[in-house]
Amino acid sequence: MDMQVSFLDRLFESGLLIETGVDGLYGRGGRFEDVIAAFERLIDRYGAADGAEAIRFPPGMNRAYFEKSGYMKSFPQLAGTVHSFCGNELDHVSLLKCMDADEDWTAEQKATDIVLTPAACYPLYPTIAKRGNLPEKGGLYDLQSYCFRHEPSNDPARQQLFRMREYVCMGSQDQVTDFRQVWMDRGQQIMAEVGLPVEIDVANDPFFGRAGKMLANNQRDQNLKFELLIPITSVSNPTACMSFNYHQDAFGSKWGLNLADGSVAHTACVGFGLERIALALFHHHGLDVDQWPQSVRAALWG
């Protein structure tokens, strides 16, 4: 914990992150953004030849899609919804009185049709399903979005609003598992280029409750999720900076994603936690990018 706070304080002092008064919600300075932009260009160099379709969704998604996704069944503790004032003039007067009295003013806030996007790929599946059957070669998509997860923490590597870069593959079981393995190899190559120590380990999502423990065990037993781990604020508990996920036909069945022959598509995704990777770079190479090893600077800026 002390290491987390110390690193966070140094990030604030250097202007790399900007304090907002809420744990896990930070502004980003220009140098921090330069590193993320450079790292995304490095990702592009590895993925460009694959011919993925680039799609950029906003950080909010259709609430009906969110509900159908089953996210609340598995991760209610992480979800964020968008509420707005829906009252009349008298309700507005009451709201202002509550605010003046430093009381709860949110009683007339009602849920809108928007929820905060929990993962960059969530809006993709219903979008592609509406197009009809996938092409013969399947589908490959390049995504980037701000995502929200309600995990307030003073660990700078565990932010509530963060950016996720993803590649998503839709196709046969062999196609998507091959895709995942390719990116597991690429992920290690990318991190080697920027001088970061990594390990890859089987993992599970943070499913909620007692039933979630069984889901987590099943996920690990079937090797459905791997994470690329890098020490940032702890050597003994390194941070997941990339994830490699095989969903089997779960999203295909849920959204009606079908192959060209009409059979249900399998899906897999690889995700880069962009803020976490930037933090790993600053932790391992120092807060002054001008002093980073020349090989790292060359990989990022040429």
PDB file of C-alpha atoms in Angstrom:
ATOM      1  CA  MET A   1       0.000   0.000   0.000  1.00  0.00           C
ATOM      2  CA  ASP A   2       2.819   2.440   0.872  1.00  0.00           C
ATOM      3  CA  MET A   3       4.463   1.695  -2.480  1.00  0.00           C
ATOM      4  CA  GLN A   4       1.192   2.430  -4.291  1.00  0.00           C
ATOM      5  CA  VAL A   5       0.700   5.757  -2.502  1.00  0.00           C
ATOM      6  CA  SER A   6       4.340   6.770  -2.979  1.00  0.00           C
ATOM      7  CA  PHE A   7       4.223   6.103  -6.723  1.00  0.00           C
ATOM      8  CA  LEU A   8       0.882   7.907  -7.040  1.00  0.00           C
ATOM      9  CA  ASP A   9       2.254  10.944  -5.179  1.00  0.00           C
ATOM     10  CA  ARG A  10       5.268  11.076  -7.493  1.00  0.00           C
ATOM     11  CA  LEU A  11       2.974  10.864 -10.528  1.00  0.00           C
ATOM     12  CA  PHE A  12       0.964  13.811  -9.171  1.00  0.00           C
ATOM     13  CA  GLU A  13       4.089  15.834  -8.343  1.00  0.00           C
ATOM     14  CA  SER A  14       5.505  15.284 -11.831  1.00  0.00           C
ATOM     15  CA  GLY A  15       2.243  16.270 -13.541  1.00  0.00           C
ATOM     16  CA  LEU A  16       1.917  12.916 -15.260  1.00  0.00           C
ATOM     17  CA  LEU A  17      -1.385  12.340 -13.469  1.00  0.00           C
ATOM     18  CA  ILE A  18      -3.666  15.063 -12.127  1.00  0.00           C
ATOM     19  CA  GLU A  19      -5.559  14.606  -8.866  1.00  0.00           C
ATOM     20  CA  THR A  20      -9.352  15.085  -8.945  1.00  0.00           C
ATOM     21  CA  GLY A  21     -10.271  14.279  -5.348  1.00  0.00           C
ATOM     22  CA  VAL A  22     -11.711  10.872  -6.285  1.00  0.00           C
ATOM     23  CA  ASP A  23      -9.635   7.703  -5.956  1.00  0.00           C
ATOM     24  CA  GLY A  24      -9.075   6.141  -9.364  1.00  0.00           C
ATOM     25  CA  LEU A  25     -10.243   9.191 -11.336  1.00  0.00           C
ATOM     26  CA  TYR A  26      -7.321  11.185 -12.720  1.00  0.00           C
ATOM     27  CA  GLY A  27      -6.444  13.727 -15.329  1.00  0.00           C
ATOM     28  CA  ARG A  28      -3.484  12.963 -17.571  1.00  0.00           C
ATOM     29  CA  GLY A  29      -0.650  15.304 -18.397  1.00  0.00           C
ATOM     30  CA  GLY A  30       0.736  15.816 -21.876  1.00  0.00           C
ATOM     31  CA  ARG A  31       3.779  13.581 -21.373  1.00  0.00           C
ATOM     32  CA  PHE A  32       1.552  10.756 -20.156  1.00  0.00           C
ATOM     33  CA  GLU A  33      -0.617  11.105 -23.252  1.00  0.00           C
ATOM     34  CA  ASP A  34       2.443  11.196 -25.515  1.00  0.00           C
ATOM     35  CA  VAL A  35       3.505   7.800 -24.140  1.00  0.00           C
ATOM     36  CA  ILE A  36       0.067   6.283 -24.709  1.00  0.00           C
ATOM     37  CA  ALA A  37      -0.089   7.662 -28.252  1.00  0.00           C
ATOM     38  CA  ALA A  38       3.361   6.263 -29.004  1.00  0.00           C
ATOM     39  CA  PHE A  39       2.485   2.872 -27.569  1.00  0.00           C
ATOM     40  CA  GLU A  40      -0.683   2.721 -29.659  1.00  0.00           C
ATOM     41  CA  ARG A  41       1.405   3.352 -32.760  1.00  0.00           C
ATOM     42  CA  LEU A  42       3.567   0.397 -31.705  1.00  0.00           C
ATOM     43  CA  ILE A  43       0.426  -1.747 -31.406  1.00  0.00           C
ATOM     44  CA  ASP A  44      -0.570  -0.572 -34.875  1.00  0.00           C
ATOM     45  CA  ARG A  45       2.747  -1.718 -36.314  1.00  0.00           C
ATOM     46  CA  TYR A  46       2.126  -5.232 -35.060  1.00  0.00           C
ATOM     47  CA  GLY A  47      -1.549  -5.427 -36.020  1.00  0.00           C
ATOM     48  CA  ALA A  48      -1.789  -3.348 -39.211  1.00  0.00           C
ATOM     49  CA  ALA A  49      -1.149  -6.191 -41.656  1.00  0.00           C
ATOM     50  CA  ASP A  50      -4.068  -8.201 -40.235  1.00  0.00           C
ATOM     51  CA  GLY A  51      -6.572  -5.837 -41.835  1.00  0.00           C
ATOM     52  CA  ALA A  52      -8.838  -5.351 -38.814  1.00  0.00           C
ATOM     53  CA  GLU A  53     -11.819  -3.028 -39.218  1.00  0.00           C
ATOM     54  CA  ALA A  54     -11.318  -0.014 -36.942  1.00  0.00           C
ATOM     55  CA  ILE A  55     -14.378   0.984 -34.894  1.00  0.00           C
ATOM     56  CA  ARG A  56     -14.485   3.555 -32.092  1.00  0.00           C
ATOM     57  CA  PHE A  57     -17.456   3.547 -29.724  1.00  0.00           C
ATOM     58  CA  PRO A  58     -18.095   6.254 -27.104  1.00  0.00           C
ATOM     59  CA  PRO A  59     -17.575   5.438 -23.401  1.00  0.00           C
ATOM     60  CA  GLY A  60     -21.326   4.910 -22.990  1.00  0.00           C
ATOM     61  CA  MET A  61     -23.412   2.111 -24.462  1.00  0.00           C
ATOM     62  CA  ASN A  62     -27.063   1.213 -25.022  1.00  0.00           C
ATOM     63  CA  ARG A  63     -28.538   0.110 -21.688  1.00  0.00           C
ATOM     64  CA  ALA A  64     -30.675  -2.546 -23.392  1.00  0.00           C
ATOM     65  CA  TYR A  65     -27.528  -4.100 -24.898  1.00  0.00           C
ATOM     66  CA  PHE A  66     -25.820  -3.910 -21.530  1.00  0.00           C
ATOM     67  CA  GLU A  67     -28.719  -5.693 -19.835  1.00  0.00           C
ATOM     68  CA  LYS A  68     -28.805  -8.422 -22.481  1.00  0.00           C
ATOM     69  CA  SER A  69     -25.041  -8.932 -22.157  1.00  0.00           C
ATOM     70  CA  GLY A  70     -25.509 -10.416 -18.670  1.00  0.00           C
ATOM     71  CA  TYR A  71     -22.903  -8.096 -17.152  1.00  0.00           C
ATOM     72  CA  MET A  72     -25.058  -7.388 -14.092  1.00  0.00           C
ATOM     73  CA  LYS A  73     -25.362 -11.094 -13.409  1.00  0.00           C
ATOM     74  CA  SER A  74     -21.602 -11.520 -13.234  1.00  0.00           C
ATOM     75  CA  PHE A  75     -20.126  -8.132 -12.272  1.00  0.00           C
ATOM     76  CA  PRO A  76     -22.734  -5.901 -10.573  1.00  0.00           C
ATOM     77  CA  GLN A  77     -20.039  -4.500  -8.276  1.00  0.00           C
ATOM     78  CA  LEU A  78     -18.192  -2.944 -11.232  1.00  0.00           C
ATOM     79  CA  ALA A  79     -21.085  -1.472 -13.237  1.00  0.00           C
ATOM     80  CA  GLY A  80     -21.771   2.218 -13.715  1.00  0.00           C
ATOM     81  CA  THR A  81     -25.029   3.701 -14.967  1.00  0.00           C
ATOM     82  CA  VAL A  82     -25.840   7.188 -16.257  1.00  0.00           C
ATOM     83  CA  HIS A  83     -28.631   8.976 -14.372  1.00  0.00           C
ATOM     84  CA  SER A  84     -30.178  12.367 -15.141  1.00  0.00           C
ATOM     85  CA  PHE A  85     -32.637  14.751 -13.500  1.00  0.00           C
ATOM     86  CA  CYS A  86     -36.171  13.907 -14.617  1.00  0.00           C
ATOM     87  CA  GLY A  87     -38.290  15.986 -12.228  1.00  0.00           C
ATOM     88  CA  ASN A  88     -40.471  19.081 -12.591  1.00  0.00           C
ATOM     89  CA  GLU A  89     -39.878  22.636 -11.385  1.00  0.00           C
ATOM     90  CA  LEU A  90     -40.895  21.834  -7.816  1.00  0.00           C
ATOM     91  CA  ASP A  91     -38.540  18.867  -7.814  1.00  0.00           C
ATOM     92  CA  HIS A  92     -35.809  21.195  -9.018  1.00  0.00           C
ATOM     93  CA  VAL A  93     -36.455  23.571  -6.123  1.00  0.00           C
ATOM     94  CA  SER A  94     -36.237  20.608  -3.734  1.00  0.00           C
ATOM     95  CA  LEU A  95     -33.000  19.493  -5.349  1.00  0.00           C
ATOM     96  CA  LEU A  96     -31.421  22.927  -4.890  1.00  0.00           C
ATOM     97  CA  LYS A  97     -32.534  23.065  -1.246  1.00  0.00           C
ATOM     98  CA  CYS A  98     -30.923  19.684  -0.642  1.00  0.00           C
ATOM     99  CA  MET A  99     -27.704  20.874  -2.221  1.00  0.00           C
ATOM    100  CA  ASP A 100     -27.705  24.071  -0.149  1.00  0.00           C
ATOM    101  CA  ALA A 101     -28.226  21.950   3.001  1.00  0.00           C
ATOM    102  CA  ASP A 102     -25.476  19.519   1.950  1.00  0.00           C
ATOM    103  CA  GLU A 103     -28.041  16.694   1.809  1.00  0.00           C
ATOM    104  CA  ASP A 104     -28.595  13.948  -0.775  1.00  0.00           C
ATOM    105  CA  TRP A 105     -29.884  15.680  -3.908  1.00  0.00           C
ATOM    106  CA  THR A 106     -30.083  12.610  -6.162  1.00  0.00           C
ATOM    107  CA  ALA A 107     -33.642  11.439  -5.376  1.00  0.00           C
ATOM    108  CA  GLU A 108     -35.059  12.686  -8.690  1.00  0.00           C
ATOM    109  CA  GLN A 109     -32.186  11.295 -10.749  1.00  0.00           C
ATOM    110  CA  LYS A 110     -33.456   8.512 -12.996  1.00  0.00           C
ATOM    111  CA  ALA A 111     -31.601   5.943 -15.063  1.00  0.00           C
ATOM    112  CA  THR A 112     -31.148   6.942 -18.705  1.00  0.00           C
ATOM    113  CA  ASP A 113     -30.789   4.643 -21.700  1.00  0.00           C
ATOM    114  CA  ILE A 114     -26.995   4.872 -21.387  1.00  0.00           C
ATOM    115  CA  VAL A 115     -24.617   2.910 -19.177  1.00  0.00           C
ATOM    116  CA  LEU A 116     -20.867   3.344 -18.914  1.00  0.00           C
ATOM    117  CA  THR A 117     -19.006   0.924 -21.163  1.00  0.00           C
ATOM    118  CA  PRO A 118     -17.368  -1.808 -19.038  1.00  0.00           C
ATOM    119  CA  ALA A 119     -15.122  -3.191 -21.809  1.00  0.00           C
ATOM    120  CA  ALA A 120     -14.382  -1.838 -25.269  1.00  0.00           C
ATOM    121  CA  CYS A 121     -15.827  -4.897 -27.020  1.00  0.00           C
ATOM    122  CA  TYR A 122     -19.274  -4.918 -25.381  1.00  0.00           C
ATOM    123  CA  PRO A 123     -20.996  -2.651 -27.944  1.00  0.00           C
ATOM    124  CA  LEU A 124     -19.340  -4.530 -30.815  1.00  0.00           C
ATOM    125  CA  TYR A 125     -21.211  -7.838 -30.663  1.00  0.00           C
ATOM    126  CA  PRO A 126     -24.768  -6.523 -31.226  1.00  0.00           C
ATOM    127  CA  THR A 127     -23.427  -4.096 -33.836  1.00  0.00           C
ATOM    128  CA  ILE A 128     -21.846  -6.861 -35.934  1.00  0.00           C
ATOM    129  CA  ALA A 129     -24.797  -9.218 -35.402  1.00  0.00           C
ATOM    130  CA  LYS A 130     -27.105  -6.677 -37.073  1.00  0.00           C
ATOM    131  CA  ARG A 131     -25.031  -6.941 -40.267  1.00  0.00           C
ATOM    132  CA  GLY A 132     -25.978 -10.578 -40.770  1.00  0.00           C
ATOM    133  CA  ASN A 133     -23.708 -13.592 -41.194  1.00  0.00           C
ATOM    134  CA  LEU A 134     -19.973 -13.048 -40.995  1.00  0.00           C
ATOM    135  CA  PRO A 135     -17.841 -13.249 -44.150  1.00  0.00           C
ATOM    136  CA  GLU A 136     -16.167 -16.558 -45.025  1.00  0.00           C
ATOM    137  CA  LYS A 137     -12.939 -15.455 -43.345  1.00  0.00           C
ATOM    138  CA  GLY A 138     -14.756 -14.331 -40.177  1.00  0.00           C
ATOM    139  CA  GLY A 139     -14.412 -10.892 -38.652  1.00  0.00           C
ATOM    140  CA  LEU A 140     -11.538  -8.938 -37.113  1.00  0.00           C
ATOM    141  CA  TYR A 141     -12.054  -5.596 -35.351  1.00  0.00           C
ATOM    142  CA  ASP A 142      -9.814  -2.934 -33.836  1.00  0.00           C
ATOM    143  CA  LEU A 143     -11.390  -1.045 -30.914  1.00  0.00           C
ATOM    144  CA  GLN A 144     -10.415   1.622 -28.408  1.00  0.00           C
ATOM    145  CA  SER A 145     -12.617   3.168 -25.744  1.00  0.00           C
ATOM    146  CA  TYR A 146     -12.682   4.633 -22.288  1.00  0.00           C
ATOM    147  CA  CYS A 147     -14.151   2.021 -19.929  1.00  0.00           C
ATOM    148  CA  PHE A 148     -15.576   2.273 -16.418  1.00  0.00           C
ATOM    149  CA  ARG A 149     -15.309  -0.110 -13.492  1.00  0.00           C
ATOM    150  CA  HIS A 150     -16.302   0.877  -9.983  1.00  0.00           C
ATOM    151  CA  GLU A 151     -13.106  -0.017  -8.160  1.00  0.00           C
ATOM    152  CA  PRO A 152     -12.017   3.056  -6.171  1.00  0.00           C
ATOM    153  CA  SER A 153      -8.399   2.590  -5.136  1.00  0.00           C
ATOM    154  CA  ASN A 154      -5.244   4.578  -4.477  1.00  0.00           C
ATOM    155  CA  ASP A 155      -3.334   2.109  -6.616  1.00  0.00           C
ATOM    156  CA  PRO A 156      -2.630   4.218  -9.735  1.00  0.00           C
ATOM    157  CA  ALA A 157      -2.777   1.031 -11.827  1.00  0.00           C
ATOM    158  CA  ARG A 158      -6.397   0.424 -10.780  1.00  0.00           C
ATOM    159  CA  GLN A 159      -8.349   3.332 -12.208  1.00  0.00           C
ATOM    160  CA  GLN A 160     -12.116   3.675 -12.463  1.00  0.00           C
ATOM    161  CA  LEU A 161     -12.065   5.316 -15.910  1.00  0.00           C
ATOM    162  CA  PHE A 162      -9.366   4.027 -18.228  1.00  0.00           C
ATOM    163  CA  ARG A 163      -8.706   3.275 -21.881  1.00  0.00           C
ATOM    164  CA  MET A 164      -8.740  -0.181 -23.392  1.00  0.00           C
ATOM    165  CA  ARG A 165      -7.388  -1.018 -26.836  1.00  0.00           C
ATOM    166  CA  GLU A 166      -8.784  -4.281 -28.159  1.00  0.00           C
ATOM    167  CA  TYR A 167      -8.633  -6.577 -31.120  1.00  0.00           C
ATOM    168  CA  VAL A 168     -11.633  -8.886 -31.408  1.00  0.00           C
ATOM    169  CA  CYS A 169     -11.808 -11.952 -33.648  1.00  0.00           C
ATOM    170  CA  MET A 170     -15.037 -13.688 -34.681  1.00  0.00           C
ATOM    171  CA  GLY A 171     -14.917 -16.995 -36.519  1.00  0.00           C
ATOM    172  CA  SER A 172     -14.494 -20.713 -35.995  1.00  0.00           C
ATOM    173  CA  GLN A 173     -12.963 -22.148 -32.837  1.00  0.00           C
ATOM    174  CA  ASP A 174      -9.648 -22.700 -34.615  1.00  0.00           C
ATOM    175  CA  GLN A 175      -9.617 -19.197 -36.080  1.00  0.00           C
ATOM    176  CA  VAL A 176     -10.177 -17.410 -32.787  1.00  0.00           C
ATOM    177  CA  THR A 177      -7.871 -19.586 -30.682  1.00  0.00           C
ATOM    178  CA  ASP A 178      -5.107 -19.158 -33.283  1.00  0.00           C
ATOM    179  CA  PHE A 179      -5.743 -15.397 -33.170  1.00  0.00           C
ATOM    180  CA  ARG A 180      -5.392 -15.431 -29.381  1.00  0.00           C
ATOM    181  CA  GLN A 181      -2.111 -17.344 -29.504  1.00  0.00           C
ATOM    182  CA  VAL A 182      -0.693 -14.972 -32.117  1.00  0.00           C
ATOM    183  CA  TRP A 183      -1.400 -12.007 -29.857  1.00  0.00           C
ATOM    184  CA  MET A 184      -0.030 -13.751 -26.777  1.00  0.00           C
ATOM    185  CA  ASP A 185       3.244 -14.079 -28.696  1.00  0.00           C
ATOM    186  CA  ARG A 186       3.037 -10.533 -30.022  1.00  0.00           C
ATOM    187  CA  GLY A 187       2.285  -9.141 -26.582  1.00  0.00           C
ATOM    188  CA  GLN A 188       5.526 -10.536 -25.207  1.00  0.00           C
ATOM    189  CA  GLN A 189       7.444  -9.213 -28.237  1.00  0.00           C
ATOM    190  CA  ILE A 190       5.947  -5.732 -27.841  1.00  0.00           C
ATOM    191  CA  MET A 191       6.831  -5.556 -24.146  1.00  0.00           C
ATOM    192  CA  ALA A 192      10.352  -6.784 -24.871  1.00  0.00           C
ATOM    193  CA  GLU A 193      10.762  -3.923 -27.357  1.00  0.00           C
ATOM    194  CA  VAL A 194       9.916  -1.394 -24.640  1.00  0.00           C
ATOM    195  CA  GLY A 195      12.044  -3.092 -21.986  1.00  0.00           C
ATOM    196  CA  LEU A 196       9.305  -4.332 -19.647  1.00  0.00           C
ATOM    197  CA  PRO A 197       9.577  -7.598 -17.684  1.00  0.00           C
ATOM    198  CA  VAL A 198       6.494  -9.778 -18.146  1.00  0.00           C
ATOM    199  CA  GLU A 199       4.982 -13.108 -17.287  1.00  0.00           C
ATOM    200  CA  ILE A 200       1.831 -14.692 -18.706  1.00  0.00           C
ATOM    201  CA  ASP A 201      -0.458 -16.627 -16.419  1.00  0.00           C
ATOM    202  CA  VAL A 202      -3.914 -18.174 -16.505  1.00  0.00           C
ATOM    203  CA  ALA A 203      -6.485 -15.878 -14.911  1.00  0.00           C
ATOM    204  CA  ASN A 204     -10.158 -15.336 -14.204  1.00  0.00           C
ATOM    205  CA  ASP A 205     -12.552 -12.409 -14.230  1.00  0.00           C
ATOM    206  CA  PRO A 206     -13.793 -10.984 -10.878  1.00  0.00           C
ATOM    207  CA  PHE A 207     -17.172 -12.749 -10.915  1.00  0.00           C
ATOM    208  CA  PHE A 208     -19.497 -11.669  -8.098  1.00  0.00           C
ATOM    209  CA  GLY A 209     -20.661 -13.764  -5.141  1.00  0.00           C
ATOM    210  CA  ARG A 210     -20.473 -17.440  -4.287  1.00  0.00           C
ATOM    211  CA  ALA A 211     -21.776 -18.537  -7.669  1.00  0.00           C
ATOM    212  CA  GLY A 212     -19.058 -16.400  -9.196  1.00  0.00           C
ATOM    213  CA  LYS A 213     -16.389 -18.540  -7.557  1.00  0.00           C
ATOM    214  CA  MET A 214     -17.579 -21.518  -9.592  1.00  0.00           C
ATOM    215  CA  LEU A 215     -17.555 -19.455 -12.786  1.00  0.00           C
ATOM    216  CA  ALA A 216     -14.049 -18.240 -12.020  1.00  0.00           C
ATOM    217  CA  ASN A 217     -12.834 -21.788 -11.394  1.00  0.00           C
ATOM    218  CA  ASN A 218     -14.396 -22.995 -14.638  1.00  0.00           C
ATOM    219  CA  GLN A 219     -12.774 -20.130 -16.542  1.00  0.00           C
ATOM    220  CA  ARG A 220      -9.357 -21.031 -15.151  1.00  0.00           C
ATOM    221  CA  ASP A 221      -9.810 -24.774 -15.602  1.00  0.00           C
ATOM    222  CA  GLN A 222     -10.620 -24.295 -19.294  1.00  0.00           C
ATOM    223  CA  ASN A 223      -7.789 -21.798 -19.855  1.00  0.00           C
ATOM    224  CA  LEU A 224     -10.245 -19.268 -21.245  1.00  0.00           C
ATOM    225  CA  LYS A 225      -8.375 -16.231 -19.917  1.00  0.00           C
ATOM    226  CA  PHE A 226      -4.680 -15.407 -19.746  1.00  0.00           C
ATOM    227  CA  GLU A 227      -3.102 -12.188 -18.531  1.00  0.00           C
ATOM    228  CA  LEU A 228       0.234 -10.548 -19.256  1.00  0.00           C
ATOM    229  CA  LEU A 229       1.522  -9.347 -15.895  1.00  0.00           C
ATOM    230  CA  ILE A 230       4.026  -6.557 -15.208  1.00  0.00           C
ATOM    231  CA  PRO A 231       5.206  -5.370 -11.761  1.00  0.00           C
ATOM    232  CA  ILE A 232       4.095  -1.766 -11.220  1.00  0.00           C
ATOM    233  CA  THR A 233       3.275  -1.164  -7.554  1.00  0.00           C
ATOM    234  CA  SER A 234       4.094  -4.689  -6.355  1.00  0.00           C
ATOM    235  CA  VAL A 235       6.601  -7.338  -7.351  1.00  0.00           C
ATOM    236  CA  SER A 236       4.728 -10.134  -5.600  1.00  0.00           C
ATOM    237  CA  ASN A 237       1.376  -9.070  -7.079  1.00  0.00           C
ATOM    238  CA  PRO A 238       2.118  -7.801 -10.609  1.00  0.00           C
ATOM    239  CA  THR A 239      -0.507  -5.912 -12.590  1.00  0.00           C
ATOM    240  CA  ALA A 240      -2.464  -7.348 -15.534  1.00  0.00           C
ATOM    241  CA  CYS A 241      -1.598  -5.068 -18.460  1.00  0.00           C
ATOM    242  CA  MET A 242      -2.936  -7.272 -21.268  1.00  0.00           C
ATOM    243  CA  SER A 243      -5.594  -9.970 -21.335  1.00  0.00           C
ATOM    244  CA  PHE A 244      -6.221 -12.739 -23.855  1.00  0.00           C
ATOM    245  CA  ASN A 245      -9.764 -14.087 -23.728  1.00  0.00           C
ATOM    246  CA  TYR A 246     -11.538 -16.940 -25.492  1.00  0.00           C
ATOM    247  CA  HIS A 247     -15.314 -16.658 -25.068  1.00  0.00           C
ATOM    248  CA  GLN A 248     -16.153 -19.916 -26.868  1.00  0.00           C
ATOM    249  CA  ASP A 249     -19.597 -19.404 -28.484  1.00  0.00           C
ATOM    250  CA  ALA A 250     -21.046 -17.446 -25.528  1.00  0.00           C
ATOM    251  CA  PHE A 251     -21.314 -14.097 -27.323  1.00  0.00           C
ATOM    252  CA  GLY A 252     -22.131 -15.776 -30.608  1.00  0.00           C
ATOM    253  CA  SER A 253     -25.127 -17.535 -29.074  1.00  0.00           C
ATOM    254  CA  LYS A 254     -26.264 -14.502 -27.081  1.00  0.00           C
ATOM    255  CA  TRP A 255     -26.183 -12.024 -29.954  1.00  0.00           C
ATOM    256  CA  GLY A 256     -26.875 -14.282 -32.941  1.00  0.00           C
ATOM    257  CA  LEU A 257     -23.385 -13.982 -34.406  1.00  0.00           C
ATOM    258  CA  ASN A 258     -23.190 -16.570 -37.155  1.00  0.00           C
ATOM    259  CA  LEU A 259     -20.548 -17.759 -39.572  1.00  0.00           C
ATOM    260  CA  ALA A 260     -21.111 -17.676 -43.314  1.00  0.00           C
ATOM    261  CA  ASP A 261     -22.591 -21.202 -43.173  1.00  0.00           C
ATOM    262  CA  GLY A 262     -25.051 -20.178 -40.440  1.00  0.00           C
ATOM    263  CA  SER A 263     -23.306 -21.930 -37.538  1.00  0.00           C
ATOM    264  CA  VAL A 264     -22.665 -20.005 -34.322  1.00  0.00           C
ATOM    265  CA  ALA A 265     -19.459 -17.975 -34.264  1.00  0.00           C
ATOM    266  CA  HIS A 266     -16.824 -18.246 -31.579  1.00  0.00           C
ATOM    267  CA  THR A 267     -15.105 -15.069 -30.365  1.00  0.00           C
ATOM    268  CA  ALA A 268     -11.845 -14.077 -28.734  1.00  0.00           C
ATOM    269  CA  CYS A 269     -10.290 -10.757 -27.803  1.00  0.00           C
ATOM    270  CA  VAL A 270      -6.979  -9.295 -26.753  1.00  0.00           C
ATOM    271  CA  GLY A 271      -7.026  -6.185 -24.595  1.00  0.00           C
ATOM    272  CA  PHE A 272      -4.308  -3.639 -23.793  1.00  0.00           C
ATOM    273  CA  GLY A 273      -4.757  -1.590 -20.612  1.00  0.00           C
ATOM    274  CA  LEU A 274      -3.239   1.627 -21.960  1.00  0.00           C
ATOM    275  CA  GLU A 275      -2.930   3.543 -18.693  1.00  0.00           C
ATOM    276  CA  ARG A 276      -1.437   0.508 -16.980  1.00  0.00           C
ATOM    277  CA  ILE A 277       1.154   0.042 -19.706  1.00  0.00           C
ATOM    278  CA  ALA A 278       2.114   3.719 -19.526  1.00  0.00           C
ATOM    279  CA  LEU A 279       2.437   3.409 -15.746  1.00  0.00           C
ATOM    280  CA  ALA A 280       4.613   0.318 -16.156  1.00  0.00           C
ATOM    281  CA  LEU A 281       6.891   2.272 -18.489  1.00  0.00           C
ATOM    282  CA  PHE A 282       7.193   5.173 -16.046  1.00  0.00           C
ATOM    283  CA  HIS A 283       7.768   2.804 -13.125  1.00  0.00           C
ATOM    284  CA  HIS A 284      10.522   0.804 -14.816  1.00  0.00           C
ATOM    285  CA  HIS A 285      12.250   3.552 -16.815  1.00  0.00           C
ATOM    286  CA  GLY A 286      11.666   6.637 -14.664  1.00  0.00           C
ATOM    287  CA  LEU A 287       9.382   9.647 -14.807  1.00  0.00           C
ATOM    288  CA  ASP A 288      11.552  11.583 -17.294  1.00  0.00           C
ATOM    289  CA  VAL A 289      11.016  10.104 -20.754  1.00  0.00           C
ATOM    290  CA  ASP A 290      14.108  11.892 -22.031  1.00  0.00           C
ATOM    291  CA  GLN A 291      16.179   9.627 -19.780  1.00  0.00           C
ATOM    292  CA  TRP A 292      14.601   6.371 -20.925  1.00  0.00           C
ATOM    293  CA  PRO A 293      16.890   3.823 -22.611  1.00  0.00           C
ATOM    294  CA  GLN A 294      17.516   4.678 -26.242  1.00  0.00           C
ATOM    295  CA  SER A 295      16.172   1.299 -27.357  1.00  0.00           C
ATOM    296  CA  VAL A 296      12.849   2.014 -25.629  1.00  0.00           C
ATOM    297  CA  ARG A 297      12.628   5.509 -27.092  1.00  0.00           C
ATOM    298  CA  ALA A 298      13.399   4.117 -30.537  1.00  0.00           C
ATOM    299  CA  ALA A 299      10.636   1.521 -30.230  1.00  0.00           C
ATOM    300  CA  LEU A 300       8.119   4.179 -29.253  1.00  0.00           C
ATOM    301  CA  TRP A 301       9.194   7.250 -31.213  1.00  0.00           C
ATOM    302  CA  GLY A 302      11.495   5.925 -33.925  1.00  0.00           C
TER     303      GLY A 302
END
